[in-house]
Amino acid sequence: MSKFERQTLTVDGVKTVVHTAGQGEPLVFFHGAGTVDGFDFAERWTDRFRVIVPYHPGFGESDDDPSFTTMHDYVMHYLELFDMLRLDRFNLVGLSMGGYLAAKFASEHGHRVKKLTLIAPAGLIDPKNPMLDILAVPGEAVPGLLVSDFEVIKKKLPEKPDLDFMGDRYREATTVARLFWEHPGDPKFMRYLHRIKVPTQIIWGEEDKIIPAGQAETWRKFIPNADIQVYKGAGHLVHLERPEAVDAVARFMG
C-alpha cells in the first residue's frame, strides 16, 4: 500500500489503525474476516476518491477488544471513528464479513452512506445457499478456498510462514470465532435490510466456495433495486481475480 498513509487513532480506548490515500469523495472499505489478502487493489480507487481503509479491532494492525462480541459493537466503533475523522457522509464498500458490517451500518445509519457496495457479503441465513463453516476448515486449507486460481492468493502468502504470521492468523480466527461461533446467524439483521435505501451494488464471484453466489438473488429480495454483478472465473476474493470488478465499484460510486 505504497500510496497510503498510516494513522493510529484511539477509539473509545481501542487503538485503531487507518490507512488513507487519494483525493475526492470519501470511500471507506471494510475488510473481511482476514487480512492476509491485503488492500493493494484499493490503490485503483485513489485517483477518484479519498480511500479510507481501517483495520477492524481484533484484525491486522488494530488492537483487540474482547468485549466486542456482536457486529453491533463494530457499528458503534465505526460511528466513533467516523466522527473523529469528520466523515459525515461517504461511500461504503464491504467485503465478506465487512459486507455484513457495511450492510448493517447502512441499515441503521443510512443517512451517513451515499452509495453502498457489497462484495460477496456474509450475514444472510440462506438454507438453499449456505455459507461454508469456515471455522471448521483447517487453517492451511483456507487460502485455497478463497479463490478460483490459487496463484492469485499464493503471491500474498509467505513461502515459509513464521511464528508472527501464524500468530496473526490465529488472532484473527479467534476474533471471528468470538463473533460468529458464539452468535451464529442473526435473523434480526435480515429483518431490517429493507431500511437500506441508498443505491446498492452487489458483486460476487461465480465460483465462490465460501459464500455461494446463489445468495445474490436472496439479497435482491431484501434490497430489490440492487445492481448485482456476478463474475465468471472468480471465487470469494473476486476483486483480486477480476480487476474489472474493482473498476466497476469506482464507476458505480462515481
Short mmCIF file of C-alpha atoms in Angstrom, two decimals:
data_model
loop_
_atom_site.label_atom_id
_atom_site.label_comp_id
_atom_site.label_asym_id
_atom_site.label_seq_id
_atom_site.Cartn_x
_atom_site.Cartn_y
_atom_site.Cartn_z
CA MET A 1 0.00 0.00 0.00
CA SER A 2 2.68 2.44 -1.10
CA LYS A 3 0.22 5.28 -1.73
CA PHE A 4 -1.39 5.07 1.68
CA GLU A 5 -0.56 6.98 4.84
CA ARG A 6 -0.84 5.12 8.13
CA GLN A 7 -2.62 6.74 11.07
CA THR A 8 -3.25 5.39 14.55
CA LEU A 9 -6.30 6.60 16.46
CA THR A 10 -7.61 5.61 19.87
CA VAL A 11 -11.33 4.99 19.52
CA ASP A 12 -13.10 4.58 22.84
CA GLY A 13 -9.90 3.09 24.27
CA VAL A 14 -9.13 0.82 21.29
CA LYS A 15 -6.03 1.53 19.18
CA THR A 16 -7.26 1.54 15.60
CA VAL A 17 -5.01 1.75 12.54
CA VAL A 18 -6.37 3.54 9.46
CA HIS A 19 -4.75 3.79 6.02
CA THR A 20 -5.75 6.73 3.80
CA ALA A 21 -4.86 7.84 0.27
CA GLY A 22 -6.24 9.85 -2.63
CA GLN A 23 -8.43 12.88 -3.09
CA GLY A 24 -12.12 13.43 -3.72
CA GLU A 25 -15.26 12.00 -2.17
CA PRO A 26 -14.53 9.66 0.75
CA LEU A 27 -14.75 5.91 0.13
CA VAL A 28 -14.48 3.61 3.14
CA PHE A 29 -13.51 -0.05 2.70
CA PHE A 30 -14.43 -2.65 5.35
CA HIS A 31 -12.20 -5.74 5.01
CA GLY A 32 -13.32 -9.31 5.59
CA ALA A 33 -12.59 -11.89 8.29
CA GLY A 34 -8.88 -11.96 7.46
CA THR A 35 -6.29 -9.50 6.23
CA VAL A 36 -3.75 -11.78 4.53
CA ASP A 37 -5.09 -10.79 1.09
CA GLY A 38 -4.07 -7.17 1.63
CA PHE A 39 -5.50 -3.93 0.28
CA ASP A 40 -3.25 -3.16 -2.68
CA PHE A 41 -6.23 -3.36 -5.03
CA ALA A 42 -7.71 -0.24 -3.36
CA GLU A 43 -4.99 1.91 -4.92
CA ARG A 44 -7.06 1.77 -8.13
CA TRP A 45 -9.67 3.92 -6.41
CA THR A 46 -7.33 6.66 -5.20
CA ASP A 47 -7.38 8.59 -8.49
CA ARG A 48 -11.05 9.39 -7.94
CA PHE A 49 -11.67 9.03 -4.21
CA ARG A 50 -10.21 9.64 -0.79
CA VAL A 51 -9.90 5.98 0.19
CA ILE A 52 -10.05 5.09 3.88
CA VAL A 53 -9.15 1.54 4.94
CA PRO A 54 -9.40 0.84 8.69
CA TYR A 55 -8.39 -2.38 10.39
CA HIS A 56 -11.26 -3.70 12.49
CA PRO A 57 -10.47 -4.26 16.18
CA GLY A 58 -9.04 -7.76 16.51
CA PHE A 59 -7.64 -7.76 12.97
CA GLY A 60 -4.45 -6.65 11.28
CA GLU A 61 -2.66 -3.77 12.96
CA SER A 62 -5.51 -2.69 15.25
CA ASP A 63 -5.74 -3.75 18.88
CA ASP A 64 -8.13 -6.35 20.23
CA ASP A 65 -11.17 -5.63 22.34
CA PRO A 66 -12.59 -8.87 23.80
CA SER A 67 -15.78 -7.01 24.72
CA PHE A 68 -16.67 -6.84 21.00
CA THR A 69 -18.97 -9.86 20.69
CA THR A 70 -21.51 -8.74 18.06
CA MET A 71 -21.47 -6.86 14.79
CA HIS A 72 -23.31 -4.04 16.54
CA ASP A 73 -20.20 -3.39 18.62
CA TYR A 74 -18.31 -2.74 15.38
CA VAL A 75 -21.06 -0.43 14.10
CA MET A 76 -20.71 1.66 17.25
CA HIS A 77 -16.91 1.60 16.95
CA TYR A 78 -17.12 2.99 13.44
CA LEU A 79 -19.61 5.67 14.38
CA GLU A 80 -16.99 6.91 16.83
CA LEU A 81 -14.17 6.60 14.29
CA PHE A 82 -16.07 8.41 11.54
CA ASP A 83 -16.89 11.24 13.92
CA MET A 84 -13.19 11.53 14.78
CA LEU A 85 -12.33 11.62 11.06
CA ARG A 86 -15.16 14.11 10.42
CA LEU A 87 -16.74 11.82 7.88
CA ASP A 88 -20.36 12.90 7.77
CA ARG A 89 -21.33 11.10 4.54
CA PHE A 90 -19.30 8.68 2.46
CA ASN A 91 -19.34 5.80 0.00
CA LEU A 92 -19.03 2.42 1.72
CA VAL A 93 -17.62 -0.85 0.38
CA GLY A 94 -17.61 -4.08 2.38
CA LEU A 95 -16.08 -7.49 1.62
CA SER A 96 -17.47 -10.73 3.10
CA MET A 97 -17.69 -10.12 6.86
CA GLY A 98 -17.04 -6.47 6.03
CA GLY A 99 -20.04 -6.64 3.70
CA TYR A 100 -22.16 -7.85 6.60
CA LEU A 101 -20.86 -4.95 8.67
CA ALA A 102 -21.39 -2.44 5.84
CA ALA A 103 -24.96 -3.59 5.24
CA LYS A 104 -25.75 -3.42 8.96
CA PHE A 105 -24.23 0.04 9.19
CA ALA A 106 -26.25 1.22 6.17
CA SER A 107 -29.49 -0.26 7.52
CA GLU A 108 -29.03 1.58 10.82
CA HIS A 109 -27.31 4.79 9.68
CA GLY A 110 -28.28 5.20 6.06
CA HIS A 111 -28.10 8.99 6.27
CA ARG A 112 -24.30 8.66 6.55
CA VAL A 113 -23.91 6.44 3.47
CA LYS A 114 -24.01 7.87 -0.07
CA LYS A 115 -23.63 4.60 -2.02
CA LEU A 116 -23.06 1.02 -0.87
CA THR A 117 -21.13 -1.84 -2.47
CA LEU A 118 -21.21 -5.35 -1.00
CA ILE A 119 -18.62 -7.86 -2.26
CA ALA A 120 -19.63 -11.47 -1.50
CA PRO A 121 -21.29 -10.28 1.72
CA ALA A 122 -21.82 -12.55 4.71
CA GLY A 123 -24.72 -12.24 7.13
CA LEU A 124 -27.68 -13.90 5.41
CA ILE A 125 -29.29 -17.09 6.65
CA ASP A 126 -29.92 -18.86 3.32
CA PRO A 127 -30.63 -22.61 3.71
CA LYS A 128 -30.57 -23.15 -0.07
CA ASN A 129 -27.15 -21.50 -0.40
CA PRO A 130 -25.48 -21.97 2.99
CA MET A 131 -22.21 -20.30 3.85
CA LEU A 132 -19.27 -22.63 4.47
CA ASP A 133 -18.47 -23.16 8.15
CA ILE A 134 -15.04 -21.60 7.76
CA LEU A 135 -14.19 -22.20 11.43
CA ALA A 136 -14.37 -25.94 10.80
CA VAL A 137 -11.83 -25.76 7.96
CA PRO A 138 -8.14 -26.40 8.81
CA GLY A 139 -6.22 -23.14 8.60
CA GLU A 140 -3.85 -24.33 5.89
CA ALA A 141 -6.81 -25.16 3.64
CA VAL A 142 -8.47 -21.74 3.85
CA PRO A 143 -6.38 -19.82 1.25
CA GLY A 144 -7.24 -22.31 -1.48
CA LEU A 145 -10.94 -21.82 -0.81
CA LEU A 146 -10.75 -18.05 -1.24
CA VAL A 147 -10.01 -18.03 -4.95
CA SER A 148 -10.64 -19.87 -8.18
CA ASP A 149 -6.98 -19.60 -9.22
CA PHE A 150 -4.65 -20.39 -6.30
CA GLU A 151 -1.79 -18.44 -7.91
CA VAL A 152 -3.71 -15.22 -7.16
CA ILE A 153 -3.57 -15.74 -3.39
CA LYS A 154 -0.24 -17.61 -3.38
CA LYS A 155 1.66 -14.38 -4.05
CA LYS A 156 0.14 -12.94 -0.86
CA LEU A 157 1.47 -15.79 1.30
CA PRO A 158 4.99 -16.24 2.70
CA GLU A 159 6.91 -19.23 1.36
CA LYS A 160 7.70 -20.29 4.92
CA PRO A 161 5.18 -18.88 7.41
CA ASP A 162 6.92 -17.74 10.58
CA LEU A 163 5.51 -17.60 14.10
CA ASP A 164 4.39 -13.98 13.68
CA PHE A 165 2.39 -14.82 10.56
CA MET A 166 0.77 -17.84 12.20
CA GLY A 167 0.09 -15.84 15.35
CA ASP A 168 -1.67 -13.13 13.34
CA ARG A 169 -3.88 -15.68 11.60
CA TYR A 170 -4.75 -17.33 14.93
CA ARG A 171 -5.59 -13.94 16.44
CA GLU A 172 -7.96 -13.08 13.59
CA ALA A 173 -9.56 -16.53 13.69
CA THR A 174 -10.16 -16.09 17.41
CA THR A 175 -11.93 -12.79 16.76
CA VAL A 176 -14.10 -14.41 14.07
CA ALA A 177 -14.96 -17.27 16.42
CA ARG A 178 -16.00 -14.83 19.13
CA LEU A 179 -18.31 -13.03 16.70
CA PHE A 180 -19.87 -15.94 14.82
CA TRP A 181 -19.40 -19.14 16.78
CA GLU A 182 -20.95 -17.68 19.90
CA HIS A 183 -23.60 -15.81 17.89
CA PRO A 184 -24.28 -17.87 14.71
CA GLY A 185 -26.71 -16.11 12.41
CA ASP A 186 -28.83 -13.09 13.27
CA PRO A 187 -32.38 -13.13 11.82
CA LYS A 188 -32.85 -9.55 13.02
CA PHE A 189 -30.11 -8.43 10.64
CA MET A 190 -32.20 -9.64 7.69
CA ARG A 191 -35.36 -8.16 9.17
CA TYR A 192 -34.04 -4.61 8.85
CA LEU A 193 -32.25 -4.83 5.49
CA HIS A 194 -35.27 -3.19 3.86
CA ARG A 195 -34.12 0.02 5.52
CA ILE A 196 -31.22 0.23 3.05
CA LYS A 197 -32.48 2.88 0.65
CA VAL A 198 -29.17 4.10 -0.80
CA PRO A 199 -28.00 2.96 -4.27
CA THR A 200 -26.54 -0.51 -3.72
CA GLN A 201 -24.22 -2.68 -5.79
CA ILE A 202 -23.59 -6.37 -5.06
CA ILE A 203 -20.58 -8.14 -6.59
CA TRP A 204 -19.86 -11.88 -6.49
CA GLY A 205 -17.51 -14.47 -7.95
CA GLU A 206 -19.41 -17.27 -9.66
CA GLU A 207 -17.05 -19.90 -8.18
CA ASP A 208 -17.21 -18.65 -4.58
CA LYS A 209 -16.55 -21.64 -2.27
CA ILE A 210 -17.11 -19.66 0.95
CA ILE A 211 -20.44 -17.95 0.31
CA PRO A 212 -22.27 -19.30 -2.77
CA ALA A 213 -23.05 -16.76 -5.47
CA GLY A 214 -26.65 -18.03 -5.31
CA GLN A 215 -27.06 -15.83 -2.25
CA ALA A 216 -27.01 -12.79 -4.54
CA GLU A 217 -30.63 -13.40 -5.52
CA THR A 218 -31.59 -13.75 -1.86
CA TRP A 219 -30.04 -10.34 -1.22
CA ARG A 220 -32.17 -8.99 -4.07
CA LYS A 221 -35.29 -9.98 -2.14
CA PHE A 222 -34.23 -7.67 0.69
CA ILE A 223 -32.73 -4.90 -1.49
CA PRO A 224 -34.85 -5.14 -4.67
CA ASN A 225 -33.14 -2.33 -6.57
CA ALA A 226 -29.59 -3.58 -6.00
CA ASP A 227 -27.33 -3.81 -9.04
CA ILE A 228 -25.98 -7.38 -9.00
CA GLN A 229 -22.89 -8.41 -10.95
CA VAL A 230 -21.56 -11.98 -10.90
CA TYR A 231 -18.12 -12.58 -12.44
CA LYS A 232 -17.10 -15.86 -14.04
CA GLY A 233 -13.71 -17.35 -13.27
CA ALA A 234 -13.56 -15.85 -9.80
CA GLY A 235 -14.02 -17.07 -6.25
CA HIS A 236 -14.66 -15.34 -2.94
CA LEU A 237 -11.95 -12.73 -3.48
CA VAL A 238 -13.46 -11.70 -6.79
CA HIS A 239 -11.83 -8.24 -6.61
CA LEU A 240 -8.38 -9.87 -6.72
CA GLU A 241 -9.14 -12.30 -9.53
CA ARG A 242 -11.11 -9.89 -11.68
CA PRO A 243 -9.66 -6.35 -11.51
CA GLU A 244 -12.57 -5.16 -13.64
CA ALA A 245 -14.74 -5.70 -10.57
CA VAL A 246 -12.64 -3.08 -8.74
CA ASP A 247 -13.18 -0.70 -11.67
CA ALA A 248 -16.92 -1.46 -11.59
CA VAL A 249 -17.02 -0.26 -7.99
CA ALA A 250 -15.37 3.02 -8.98
CA ARG A 251 -17.84 3.57 -11.81
CA PHE A 252 -20.79 2.81 -9.56
CA MET A 253 -19.55 5.10 -6.80
CA GLY A 254 -18.72 7.85 -9.28
#
